[in-house]
Amino acid sequence: MTGSDLKADLQVYLQDARDVLLWKLDGLAEYDIRRPLTPTGTNLLGLVKHLAGAEALYFGAVFGRPFAGTPLWVTGDAEPDSDLWARADESREEITERYRRACAHADETIAALPLDAVGRLPGGAGEITLHRTLTHMVAETQRHAGHADIVRELIDGAVGQRPDGPNVAPHDPEHHGRVERAAKEAAPGGS
């Protein structure tokens, strides 16, 4: 039986999701990384912006290690959901660099503290351990990487975890039609 380093394991999954999220922007025009592709406005650059704030909050302020730089988008008088889209005056470079810096700051917090270190959630929402925070951020980042995968597929058909190996089975041109027919057949009345 081999030993396991729980903190290192969680960091591997977190970093993998971070990398997936950023490569979803590669090769796309400015409009494509910003345009909303769902009724709720989900867009690629907004997902990166959101997670920059989450990394800064959960691994910064929660553990008394504030993230230096611009204030978080989800505090104070911020417009609702302002962390989920980029204004025209916010550049791709600014947002992705902020995300990279927030991730580096988070990695420093993770390295500095044991998994049972206790942080304080803002607004008196209680306490949380570094272990729970890491688990939360793995889930949060993977969730949004999944959103990014779907949004990127809608833009140009690119799918998967990595540009060099999509980890998605190839589909023949008839696959979508087969899935649609099965859905209709399963529906009451066979639509």
Short mmCIF file of N, CA and C in Angstrom, two decimals:
data_model
loop_
_atom_site.label_atom_id
_atom_site.label_comp_id
_atom_site.label_asym_id
_atom_site.label_seq_id
_atom_site.Cartn_x
_atom_site.Cartn_y
_atom_site.Cartn_z
N MET A 1 0.84 -1.18 0.00
CA MET A 1 0.00 0.00 0.00
C MET A 1 0.89 1.24 0.00
N THR A 2 0.58 2.17 -0.85
CA THR A 2 1.39 3.38 -0.92
C THR A 2 0.76 4.47 -0.06
N GLY A 3 1.62 5.33 0.46
CA GLY A 3 1.14 6.44 1.26
C GLY A 3 0.56 7.52 0.38
N SER A 4 -0.16 8.41 1.01
CA SER A 4 -0.79 9.49 0.27
C SER A 4 -0.60 10.80 1.02
N ASP A 5 -0.37 11.84 0.30
CA ASP A 5 -0.28 13.17 0.87
C ASP A 5 -1.56 13.89 0.46
N LEU A 6 -2.50 13.96 1.37
CA LEU A 6 -3.83 14.50 1.08
C LEU A 6 -3.75 15.92 0.53
N LYS A 7 -2.93 16.75 1.12
CA LYS A 7 -2.81 18.14 0.65
C LYS A 7 -2.29 18.16 -0.79
N ALA A 8 -1.26 17.38 -1.06
CA ALA A 8 -0.70 17.34 -2.42
C ALA A 8 -1.72 16.79 -3.41
N ASP A 9 -2.47 15.78 -3.01
CA ASP A 9 -3.50 15.23 -3.90
C ASP A 9 -4.54 16.29 -4.26
N LEU A 10 -5.01 17.02 -3.26
CA LEU A 10 -6.00 18.06 -3.52
C LEU A 10 -5.43 19.16 -4.40
N GLN A 11 -4.17 19.52 -4.17
CA GLN A 11 -3.55 20.55 -5.00
C GLN A 11 -3.40 20.11 -6.45
N VAL A 12 -3.12 18.85 -6.70
CA VAL A 12 -3.01 18.35 -8.07
C VAL A 12 -4.34 18.53 -8.79
N TYR A 13 -5.44 18.16 -8.14
CA TYR A 13 -6.75 18.30 -8.77
C TYR A 13 -7.14 19.76 -8.95
N LEU A 14 -6.78 20.59 -7.99
CA LEU A 14 -7.07 22.01 -8.12
C LEU A 14 -6.29 22.62 -9.28
N GLN A 15 -4.99 22.31 -9.36
CA GLN A 15 -4.16 22.87 -10.42
C GLN A 15 -4.61 22.38 -11.79
N ASP A 16 -5.01 21.14 -11.88
CA ASP A 16 -5.50 20.60 -13.15
C ASP A 16 -6.72 21.39 -13.63
N ALA A 17 -7.64 21.66 -12.73
CA ALA A 17 -8.84 22.42 -13.09
C ALA A 17 -8.48 23.87 -13.46
N ARG A 18 -7.54 24.45 -12.74
CA ARG A 18 -7.09 25.81 -13.07
C ARG A 18 -6.54 25.86 -14.50
N ASP A 19 -5.70 24.87 -14.83
CA ASP A 19 -5.09 24.82 -16.16
C ASP A 19 -6.15 24.65 -17.25
N VAL A 20 -7.12 23.79 -17.00
CA VAL A 20 -8.21 23.58 -17.97
C VAL A 20 -8.93 24.89 -18.23
N LEU A 21 -9.27 25.57 -17.16
CA LEU A 21 -10.02 26.82 -17.29
C LEU A 21 -9.28 27.83 -18.16
N LEU A 22 -7.99 27.99 -17.93
CA LEU A 22 -7.23 28.98 -18.69
C LEU A 22 -7.05 28.60 -20.15
N TRP A 23 -6.84 27.32 -20.44
CA TRP A 23 -6.63 26.98 -21.85
C TRP A 23 -7.91 27.13 -22.67
N LYS A 24 -9.05 27.16 -22.01
CA LYS A 24 -10.31 27.35 -22.75
C LYS A 24 -10.36 28.72 -23.44
N LEU A 25 -9.52 29.66 -23.00
CA LEU A 25 -9.45 30.98 -23.62
C LEU A 25 -8.53 31.00 -24.85
N ASP A 26 -7.62 30.03 -24.93
CA ASP A 26 -6.58 30.06 -25.96
C ASP A 26 -7.16 30.06 -27.37
N GLY A 27 -6.61 30.94 -28.17
CA GLY A 27 -6.94 30.97 -29.59
C GLY A 27 -8.28 31.61 -29.93
N LEU A 28 -8.97 32.15 -28.94
CA LEU A 28 -10.28 32.75 -29.20
C LEU A 28 -10.18 34.27 -29.28
N ALA A 29 -11.04 34.84 -30.08
CA ALA A 29 -11.14 36.29 -30.22
C ALA A 29 -11.71 36.90 -28.94
N GLU A 30 -11.47 38.18 -28.77
CA GLU A 30 -11.94 38.90 -27.58
C GLU A 30 -13.45 38.74 -27.39
N TYR A 31 -14.19 38.89 -28.46
CA TYR A 31 -15.65 38.76 -28.37
C TYR A 31 -16.04 37.36 -27.88
N ASP A 32 -15.40 36.33 -28.41
CA ASP A 32 -15.77 34.96 -28.06
C ASP A 32 -15.51 34.63 -26.60
N ILE A 33 -14.47 35.19 -25.99
CA ILE A 33 -14.21 34.87 -24.58
C ILE A 33 -15.15 35.62 -23.65
N ARG A 34 -15.82 36.64 -24.16
CA ARG A 34 -16.69 37.50 -23.35
C ARG A 34 -18.18 37.28 -23.59
N ARG A 35 -18.55 36.75 -24.72
CA ARG A 35 -19.97 36.72 -25.06
C ARG A 35 -20.74 35.71 -24.23
N PRO A 36 -21.93 36.09 -23.81
CA PRO A 36 -22.76 35.19 -23.00
C PRO A 36 -23.38 34.12 -23.89
N LEU A 37 -23.23 32.87 -23.47
CA LEU A 37 -23.75 31.77 -24.28
C LEU A 37 -24.85 30.98 -23.59
N THR A 38 -25.32 31.48 -22.46
CA THR A 38 -26.48 30.89 -21.79
C THR A 38 -27.40 32.04 -21.38
N PRO A 39 -28.64 31.74 -21.08
CA PRO A 39 -29.55 32.81 -20.63
C PRO A 39 -29.07 33.53 -19.37
N THR A 40 -28.26 32.88 -18.55
CA THR A 40 -27.74 33.53 -17.34
C THR A 40 -26.45 34.30 -17.59
N GLY A 41 -25.97 34.29 -18.82
CA GLY A 41 -24.80 35.09 -19.18
C GLY A 41 -23.46 34.38 -19.05
N THR A 42 -23.43 33.08 -18.88
CA THR A 42 -22.17 32.37 -18.71
C THR A 42 -21.23 32.63 -19.89
N ASN A 43 -20.00 33.02 -19.55
CA ASN A 43 -18.98 33.32 -20.55
C ASN A 43 -17.62 32.94 -20.00
N LEU A 44 -16.67 32.70 -20.89
CA LEU A 44 -15.37 32.17 -20.48
C LEU A 44 -14.58 33.12 -19.59
N LEU A 45 -14.43 34.36 -19.99
CA LEU A 45 -13.62 35.28 -19.20
C LEU A 45 -14.27 35.57 -17.86
N GLY A 46 -15.58 35.59 -17.81
CA GLY A 46 -16.29 35.78 -16.55
C GLY A 46 -16.03 34.65 -15.57
N LEU A 47 -15.91 33.42 -16.07
CA LEU A 47 -15.60 32.29 -15.19
C LEU A 47 -14.22 32.45 -14.57
N VAL A 48 -13.26 32.90 -15.37
CA VAL A 48 -11.91 33.14 -14.85
C VAL A 48 -11.94 34.25 -13.80
N LYS A 49 -12.65 35.32 -14.10
CA LYS A 49 -12.76 36.44 -13.16
C LYS A 49 -13.39 35.98 -11.84
N HIS A 50 -14.45 35.20 -11.93
CA HIS A 50 -15.13 34.69 -10.75
C HIS A 50 -14.17 33.86 -9.89
N LEU A 51 -13.44 32.97 -10.53
CA LEU A 51 -12.55 32.10 -9.76
C LEU A 51 -11.34 32.84 -9.21
N ALA A 52 -10.92 33.92 -9.86
CA ALA A 52 -9.85 34.74 -9.27
C ALA A 52 -10.32 35.28 -7.92
N GLY A 53 -11.56 35.77 -7.89
CA GLY A 53 -12.11 36.27 -6.64
C GLY A 53 -12.28 35.19 -5.59
N ALA A 54 -12.71 34.01 -6.03
CA ALA A 54 -12.90 32.90 -5.09
C ALA A 54 -11.57 32.46 -4.48
N GLU A 55 -10.54 32.32 -5.32
CA GLU A 55 -9.21 31.93 -4.80
C GLU A 55 -8.70 32.98 -3.80
N ALA A 56 -8.86 34.26 -4.16
CA ALA A 56 -8.39 35.34 -3.29
C ALA A 56 -9.14 35.35 -1.97
N LEU A 57 -10.44 35.14 -2.03
CA LEU A 57 -11.25 35.14 -0.82
C LEU A 57 -10.95 33.93 0.06
N TYR A 58 -11.10 32.74 -0.50
CA TYR A 58 -10.99 31.53 0.32
C TYR A 58 -9.59 31.25 0.84
N PHE A 59 -8.57 31.55 0.06
CA PHE A 59 -7.21 31.27 0.51
C PHE A 59 -6.50 32.53 1.00
N GLY A 60 -7.18 33.66 0.91
CA GLY A 60 -6.60 34.91 1.38
C GLY A 60 -7.29 35.40 2.64
N ALA A 61 -8.37 36.14 2.45
CA ALA A 61 -9.07 36.76 3.57
C ALA A 61 -9.51 35.76 4.63
N VAL A 62 -9.98 34.61 4.23
CA VAL A 62 -10.49 33.61 5.18
C VAL A 62 -9.40 33.18 6.17
N PHE A 63 -8.15 33.13 5.69
CA PHE A 63 -7.06 32.69 6.56
C PHE A 63 -6.16 33.83 7.02
N GLY A 64 -6.70 35.06 6.97
CA GLY A 64 -5.95 36.21 7.46
C GLY A 64 -4.73 36.53 6.60
N ARG A 65 -4.78 36.16 5.33
CA ARG A 65 -3.69 36.40 4.40
C ARG A 65 -4.24 37.17 3.20
N PRO A 66 -4.66 38.41 3.38
CA PRO A 66 -5.33 39.14 2.30
C PRO A 66 -4.52 39.16 1.01
N PHE A 67 -5.22 39.04 -0.07
CA PHE A 67 -4.64 39.08 -1.41
C PHE A 67 -4.39 40.53 -1.80
N ALA A 68 -3.16 40.86 -2.12
CA ALA A 68 -2.82 42.24 -2.50
C ALA A 68 -3.33 42.52 -3.91
N GLY A 69 -3.78 43.72 -4.11
CA GLY A 69 -4.24 44.09 -5.45
C GLY A 69 -5.61 44.71 -5.38
N THR A 70 -6.28 44.68 -6.49
CA THR A 70 -7.59 45.29 -6.57
C THR A 70 -8.58 44.56 -5.67
N PRO A 71 -9.58 45.26 -5.18
CA PRO A 71 -10.56 44.63 -4.29
C PRO A 71 -11.34 43.53 -5.02
N LEU A 72 -11.86 42.63 -4.24
CA LEU A 72 -12.69 41.57 -4.80
C LEU A 72 -13.96 42.15 -5.40
N TRP A 73 -14.47 41.49 -6.42
CA TRP A 73 -15.66 41.98 -7.12
C TRP A 73 -16.94 41.70 -6.35
N VAL A 74 -16.88 40.85 -5.38
CA VAL A 74 -18.10 40.42 -4.69
C VAL A 74 -18.28 41.11 -3.35
N THR A 75 -17.56 42.19 -3.13
CA THR A 75 -17.66 42.88 -1.85
C THR A 75 -18.18 44.30 -2.05
N GLY A 76 -18.57 44.90 -0.96
CA GLY A 76 -18.98 46.30 -0.98
C GLY A 76 -20.19 46.56 -1.86
N ASP A 77 -20.09 47.59 -2.67
CA ASP A 77 -21.21 48.01 -3.51
C ASP A 77 -21.16 47.41 -4.90
N ALA A 78 -20.52 46.29 -5.07
CA ALA A 78 -20.39 45.67 -6.39
C ALA A 78 -21.77 45.33 -6.95
N GLU A 79 -21.89 45.51 -8.24
CA GLU A 79 -23.12 45.14 -8.95
C GLU A 79 -23.32 43.62 -8.82
N PRO A 80 -24.56 43.16 -8.67
CA PRO A 80 -24.78 41.71 -8.59
C PRO A 80 -24.18 40.99 -9.80
N ASP A 81 -23.54 39.89 -9.53
CA ASP A 81 -22.89 39.05 -10.55
C ASP A 81 -21.77 39.76 -11.31
N SER A 82 -21.26 40.85 -10.78
CA SER A 82 -20.18 41.56 -11.48
C SER A 82 -18.91 40.73 -11.57
N ASP A 83 -18.83 39.68 -10.76
CA ASP A 83 -17.67 38.80 -10.81
C ASP A 83 -17.79 37.75 -11.91
N LEU A 84 -18.91 37.72 -12.62
CA LEU A 84 -19.13 36.68 -13.62
C LEU A 84 -19.09 37.18 -15.06
N TRP A 85 -18.64 38.40 -15.25
CA TRP A 85 -18.46 38.92 -16.60
C TRP A 85 -17.43 40.04 -16.56
N ALA A 86 -16.85 40.33 -17.70
CA ALA A 86 -15.81 41.34 -17.78
C ALA A 86 -16.34 42.58 -18.48
N ARG A 87 -16.14 43.73 -17.83
CA ARG A 87 -16.48 44.99 -18.48
C ARG A 87 -15.54 45.20 -19.68
N ALA A 88 -15.95 46.07 -20.58
CA ALA A 88 -15.13 46.35 -21.77
C ALA A 88 -13.75 46.89 -21.40
N ASP A 89 -13.64 47.59 -20.27
CA ASP A 89 -12.35 48.17 -19.88
C ASP A 89 -11.48 47.21 -19.07
N GLU A 90 -11.95 45.98 -18.86
CA GLU A 90 -11.15 44.96 -18.17
C GLU A 90 -10.56 44.04 -19.23
N SER A 91 -9.26 44.02 -19.34
CA SER A 91 -8.63 43.23 -20.40
C SER A 91 -8.50 41.76 -20.02
N ARG A 92 -8.41 40.95 -21.05
CA ARG A 92 -8.14 39.52 -20.87
C ARG A 92 -6.87 39.35 -20.04
N GLU A 93 -5.83 40.10 -20.40
CA GLU A 93 -4.54 39.98 -19.72
C GLU A 93 -4.67 40.34 -18.24
N GLU A 94 -5.41 41.40 -17.95
CA GLU A 94 -5.59 41.84 -16.57
C GLU A 94 -6.29 40.74 -15.74
N ILE A 95 -7.34 40.18 -16.29
CA ILE A 95 -8.11 39.18 -15.55
C ILE A 95 -7.34 37.88 -15.42
N THR A 96 -6.70 37.41 -16.49
CA THR A 96 -5.96 36.15 -16.38
C THR A 96 -4.73 36.30 -15.48
N GLU A 97 -4.09 37.46 -15.52
CA GLU A 97 -2.95 37.68 -14.64
C GLU A 97 -3.41 37.75 -13.18
N ARG A 98 -4.53 38.39 -12.93
CA ARG A 98 -5.08 38.43 -11.57
C ARG A 98 -5.39 37.01 -11.09
N TYR A 99 -5.93 36.19 -11.98
CA TYR A 99 -6.23 34.80 -11.61
C TYR A 99 -4.93 34.06 -11.29
N ARG A 100 -3.92 34.21 -12.11
CA ARG A 100 -2.64 33.53 -11.84
C ARG A 100 -2.04 33.99 -10.52
N ARG A 101 -2.10 35.30 -10.24
CA ARG A 101 -1.57 35.81 -8.98
C ARG A 101 -2.40 35.31 -7.79
N ALA A 102 -3.72 35.25 -7.93
CA ALA A 102 -4.57 34.74 -6.85
C ALA A 102 -4.27 33.26 -6.60
N CYS A 103 -4.03 32.51 -7.67
CA CYS A 103 -3.69 31.09 -7.51
C CYS A 103 -2.33 30.93 -6.83
N ALA A 104 -1.36 31.75 -7.21
CA ALA A 104 -0.04 31.69 -6.58
C ALA A 104 -0.14 32.05 -5.09
N HIS A 105 -0.95 33.06 -4.78
CA HIS A 105 -1.17 33.45 -3.39
C HIS A 105 -1.85 32.30 -2.63
N ALA A 106 -2.82 31.66 -3.27
CA ALA A 106 -3.50 30.51 -2.66
C ALA A 106 -2.51 29.39 -2.40
N ASP A 107 -1.63 29.12 -3.36
CA ASP A 107 -0.63 28.06 -3.18
C ASP A 107 0.30 28.36 -2.01
N GLU A 108 0.63 29.64 -1.81
CA GLU A 108 1.45 30.02 -0.66
C GLU A 108 0.71 29.76 0.65
N THR A 109 -0.58 30.08 0.67
CA THR A 109 -1.39 29.81 1.87
C THR A 109 -1.44 28.32 2.14
N ILE A 110 -1.68 27.54 1.11
CA ILE A 110 -1.76 26.08 1.25
C ILE A 110 -0.45 25.52 1.78
N ALA A 111 0.67 26.01 1.26
CA ALA A 111 1.98 25.54 1.71
C ALA A 111 2.27 25.94 3.15
N ALA A 112 1.79 27.11 3.55
CA ALA A 112 2.12 27.65 4.87
C ALA A 112 1.31 27.04 6.00
N LEU A 113 0.15 26.49 5.69
CA LEU A 113 -0.77 26.06 6.76
C LEU A 113 -1.02 24.56 6.72
N PRO A 114 -1.26 23.97 7.89
CA PRO A 114 -1.67 22.55 7.91
C PRO A 114 -3.14 22.44 7.50
N LEU A 115 -3.52 21.26 7.08
CA LEU A 115 -4.91 21.04 6.63
C LEU A 115 -5.94 21.33 7.72
N ASP A 116 -5.56 21.21 8.98
CA ASP A 116 -6.53 21.48 10.05
C ASP A 116 -6.53 22.93 10.51
N ALA A 117 -5.78 23.81 9.81
CA ALA A 117 -5.81 25.25 10.13
C ALA A 117 -7.23 25.75 9.93
N VAL A 118 -7.67 26.63 10.82
CA VAL A 118 -9.04 27.13 10.78
C VAL A 118 -9.04 28.58 10.30
N GLY A 119 -9.92 28.85 9.34
CA GLY A 119 -10.11 30.20 8.84
C GLY A 119 -11.50 30.68 9.19
N ARG A 120 -11.73 31.96 8.98
CA ARG A 120 -13.02 32.57 9.30
C ARG A 120 -13.67 33.09 8.03
N LEU A 121 -14.84 32.59 7.75
CA LEU A 121 -15.60 33.04 6.58
C LEU A 121 -16.10 34.46 6.82
N PRO A 122 -16.20 35.26 5.77
CA PRO A 122 -16.63 36.66 5.94
C PRO A 122 -18.09 36.75 6.41
N GLY A 123 -18.37 37.87 7.03
CA GLY A 123 -19.75 38.14 7.44
C GLY A 123 -20.24 37.28 8.58
N GLY A 124 -19.33 36.72 9.35
CA GLY A 124 -19.74 35.89 10.48
C GLY A 124 -20.37 34.57 10.07
N ALA A 125 -20.01 34.08 8.87
CA ALA A 125 -20.61 32.85 8.35
C ALA A 125 -19.99 31.59 8.94
N GLY A 126 -19.07 31.74 9.86
CA GLY A 126 -18.52 30.57 10.53
C GLY A 126 -17.07 30.32 10.22
N GLU A 127 -16.61 29.17 10.63
CA GLU A 127 -15.22 28.77 10.45
C GLU A 127 -15.13 27.67 9.42
N ILE A 128 -13.94 27.54 8.84
CA ILE A 128 -13.70 26.50 7.84
C ILE A 128 -12.23 26.11 7.91
N THR A 129 -11.94 24.83 7.79
CA THR A 129 -10.56 24.37 7.80
C THR A 129 -9.95 24.52 6.41
N LEU A 130 -8.64 24.50 6.36
CA LEU A 130 -7.96 24.53 5.06
C LEU A 130 -8.35 23.29 4.25
N HIS A 131 -8.48 22.14 4.89
CA HIS A 131 -8.90 20.93 4.18
C HIS A 131 -10.25 21.13 3.50
N ARG A 132 -11.19 21.66 4.23
CA ARG A 132 -12.53 21.90 3.67
C ARG A 132 -12.48 22.96 2.57
N THR A 133 -11.65 23.97 2.77
CA THR A 133 -11.49 25.01 1.76
C THR A 133 -10.90 24.44 0.48
N LEU A 134 -9.86 23.64 0.60
CA LEU A 134 -9.26 23.01 -0.58
C LEU A 134 -10.27 22.13 -1.30
N THR A 135 -11.01 21.34 -0.54
CA THR A 135 -12.03 20.47 -1.14
C THR A 135 -13.08 21.31 -1.86
N HIS A 136 -13.51 22.38 -1.22
CA HIS A 136 -14.50 23.28 -1.84
C HIS A 136 -13.96 23.87 -3.13
N MET A 137 -12.72 24.35 -3.11
CA MET A 137 -12.18 25.00 -4.30
C MET A 137 -11.89 24.01 -5.43
N VAL A 138 -11.55 22.77 -5.11
CA VAL A 138 -11.44 21.76 -6.17
C VAL A 138 -12.80 21.59 -6.84
N ALA A 139 -13.84 21.42 -6.04
CA ALA A 139 -15.19 21.24 -6.60
C ALA A 139 -15.63 22.47 -7.37
N GLU A 140 -15.42 23.65 -6.81
CA GLU A 140 -15.84 24.90 -7.45
C GLU A 140 -15.12 25.11 -8.78
N THR A 141 -13.82 24.88 -8.79
CA THR A 141 -13.05 25.11 -10.01
C THR A 141 -13.37 24.06 -11.06
N GLN A 142 -13.52 22.81 -10.64
CA GLN A 142 -13.90 21.76 -11.61
C GLN A 142 -15.29 22.05 -12.19
N ARG A 143 -16.20 22.50 -11.35
CA ARG A 143 -17.55 22.84 -11.82
C ARG A 143 -17.49 23.90 -12.91
N HIS A 144 -16.73 24.95 -12.66
CA HIS A 144 -16.65 26.03 -13.63
C HIS A 144 -15.80 25.64 -14.85
N ALA A 145 -14.84 24.74 -14.68
CA ALA A 145 -14.11 24.22 -15.84
C ALA A 145 -15.06 23.44 -16.73
N GLY A 146 -16.02 22.73 -16.13
CA GLY A 146 -17.04 22.04 -16.92
C GLY A 146 -17.93 23.02 -17.68
N HIS A 147 -18.30 24.12 -17.01
CA HIS A 147 -19.05 25.16 -17.71
C HIS A 147 -18.23 25.67 -18.90
N ALA A 148 -16.95 25.93 -18.65
CA ALA A 148 -16.08 26.45 -19.71
C ALA A 148 -15.97 25.47 -20.86
N ASP A 149 -15.95 24.19 -20.56
CA ASP A 149 -15.87 23.17 -21.62
C ASP A 149 -17.10 23.26 -22.52
N ILE A 150 -18.26 23.39 -21.93
CA ILE A 150 -19.49 23.48 -22.72
C ILE A 150 -19.52 24.78 -23.52
N VAL A 151 -19.16 25.89 -22.88
CA VAL A 151 -19.16 27.18 -23.58
C VAL A 151 -18.18 27.14 -24.75
N ARG A 152 -16.98 26.60 -24.52
CA ARG A 152 -15.98 26.52 -25.60
C ARG A 152 -16.50 25.63 -26.74
N GLU A 153 -17.15 24.54 -26.42
CA GLU A 153 -17.70 23.69 -27.47
C GLU A 153 -18.73 24.45 -28.30
N LEU A 154 -19.54 25.27 -27.65
CA LEU A 154 -20.52 26.07 -28.38
C LEU A 154 -19.86 27.10 -29.30
N ILE A 155 -18.70 27.58 -28.91
CA ILE A 155 -18.00 28.59 -29.71
C ILE A 155 -17.34 27.97 -30.94
N ASP A 156 -16.51 26.95 -30.73
CA ASP A 156 -15.75 26.42 -31.87
C ASP A 156 -15.61 24.90 -31.91
N GLY A 157 -16.32 24.21 -31.03
CA GLY A 157 -16.28 22.75 -31.05
C GLY A 157 -15.16 22.12 -30.25
N ALA A 158 -14.24 22.91 -29.70
CA ALA A 158 -13.14 22.36 -28.90
C ALA A 158 -13.68 21.81 -27.59
N VAL A 159 -13.29 20.59 -27.23
CA VAL A 159 -13.76 19.95 -26.01
C VAL A 159 -12.60 19.26 -25.29
N GLY A 160 -12.82 18.93 -24.04
CA GLY A 160 -11.87 18.12 -23.29
C GLY A 160 -11.06 18.90 -22.28
N GLN A 161 -10.16 18.15 -21.63
CA GLN A 161 -9.35 18.73 -20.56
C GLN A 161 -8.08 19.40 -21.04
N ARG A 162 -7.54 18.95 -22.16
CA ARG A 162 -6.27 19.47 -22.62
C ARG A 162 -6.28 19.66 -24.13
N PRO A 163 -5.56 20.65 -24.60
CA PRO A 163 -5.54 20.86 -26.05
C PRO A 163 -4.85 19.73 -26.81
N ASP A 164 -3.92 19.02 -26.14
CA ASP A 164 -3.19 17.95 -26.82
C ASP A 164 -3.85 16.58 -26.69
N GLY A 165 -4.94 16.48 -25.98
CA GLY A 165 -5.65 15.21 -25.81
C GLY A 165 -6.98 15.47 -25.15
N PRO A 166 -8.02 15.51 -25.93
CA PRO A 166 -9.30 16.00 -25.40
C PRO A 166 -9.97 15.09 -24.39
N ASN A 167 -9.55 13.87 -24.18
CA ASN A 167 -10.15 12.89 -23.28
C ASN A 167 -11.65 12.72 -23.49
N VAL A 168 -12.09 12.96 -24.70
CA VAL A 168 -13.49 12.79 -25.07
C VAL A 168 -13.52 11.84 -26.26
N ALA A 169 -14.38 10.85 -26.20
CA ALA A 169 -14.47 9.89 -27.30
C ALA A 169 -14.88 10.61 -28.58
N PRO A 170 -14.28 10.23 -29.70
CA PRO A 170 -14.68 10.85 -30.96
C PRO A 170 -16.12 10.43 -31.32
N HIS A 171 -16.85 11.36 -31.88
CA HIS A 171 -18.23 11.08 -32.26
C HIS A 171 -18.38 11.22 -33.76
N ASP A 172 -19.11 10.30 -34.35
CA ASP A 172 -19.37 10.42 -35.77
C ASP A 172 -20.43 11.50 -35.99
N PRO A 173 -20.57 11.98 -37.21
CA PRO A 173 -21.51 13.08 -37.47
C PRO A 173 -22.97 12.76 -37.12
N GLU A 174 -23.29 11.49 -36.99
CA GLU A 174 -24.67 11.10 -36.69
C GLU A 174 -24.96 11.00 -35.19
N HIS A 175 -23.95 11.15 -34.36
CA HIS A 175 -24.11 10.96 -32.91
C HIS A 175 -25.19 11.87 -32.33
N HIS A 176 -25.14 13.14 -32.62
CA HIS A 176 -26.11 14.09 -32.08
C HIS A 176 -27.52 13.67 -32.44
N GLY A 177 -27.73 13.26 -33.66
CA GLY A 177 -29.06 12.81 -34.11
C GLY A 177 -29.54 11.59 -33.36
N ARG A 178 -28.64 10.63 -33.10
CA ARG A 178 -29.02 9.43 -32.33
C ARG A 178 -29.47 9.81 -30.93
N VAL A 179 -28.72 10.72 -30.30
CA VAL A 179 -29.07 11.14 -28.94
C VAL A 179 -30.42 11.85 -28.95
N GLU A 180 -30.64 12.73 -29.92
CA GLU A 180 -31.91 13.45 -30.03
C GLU A 180 -33.07 12.49 -30.25
N ARG A 181 -32.90 11.52 -31.13
CA ARG A 181 -33.97 10.54 -31.38
C ARG A 181 -34.30 9.74 -30.13
N ALA A 182 -33.27 9.32 -29.39
CA ALA A 182 -33.50 8.57 -28.16
C ALA A 182 -34.27 9.40 -27.15
N ALA A 183 -33.93 10.69 -27.05
CA ALA A 183 -34.63 11.58 -26.11
C ALA A 183 -36.09 11.70 -26.49
N LYS A 184 -36.37 11.87 -27.76
CA LYS A 184 -37.75 12.00 -28.22
C LYS A 184 -38.53 10.71 -27.99
N GLU A 185 -37.92 9.58 -28.26
CA GLU A 185 -38.57 8.29 -28.06
C GLU A 185 -38.88 8.03 -26.60
N ALA A 186 -38.01 8.49 -25.70
CA ALA A 186 -38.21 8.27 -24.28
C ALA A 186 -39.24 9.21 -23.67
N ALA A 187 -39.49 10.32 -24.33
CA ALA A 187 -40.44 11.30 -23.81
C ALA A 187 -41.86 10.75 -23.86
N PRO A 188 -42.70 11.12 -22.89
CA PRO A 188 -44.10 10.67 -22.95
C PRO A 188 -44.73 11.07 -24.27
N GLY A 189 -45.38 10.11 -24.91
CA GLY A 189 -46.01 10.37 -26.20
C GLY A 189 -45.03 10.26 -27.35
N GLY A 190 -43.77 10.02 -27.09
CA GLY A 190 -42.77 9.84 -28.14
C GLY A 190 -42.53 11.07 -28.99
N SER A 191 -42.87 12.25 -28.52
CA SER A 191 -42.72 13.51 -29.27
C SER A 191 -42.37 13.25 -30.68
#
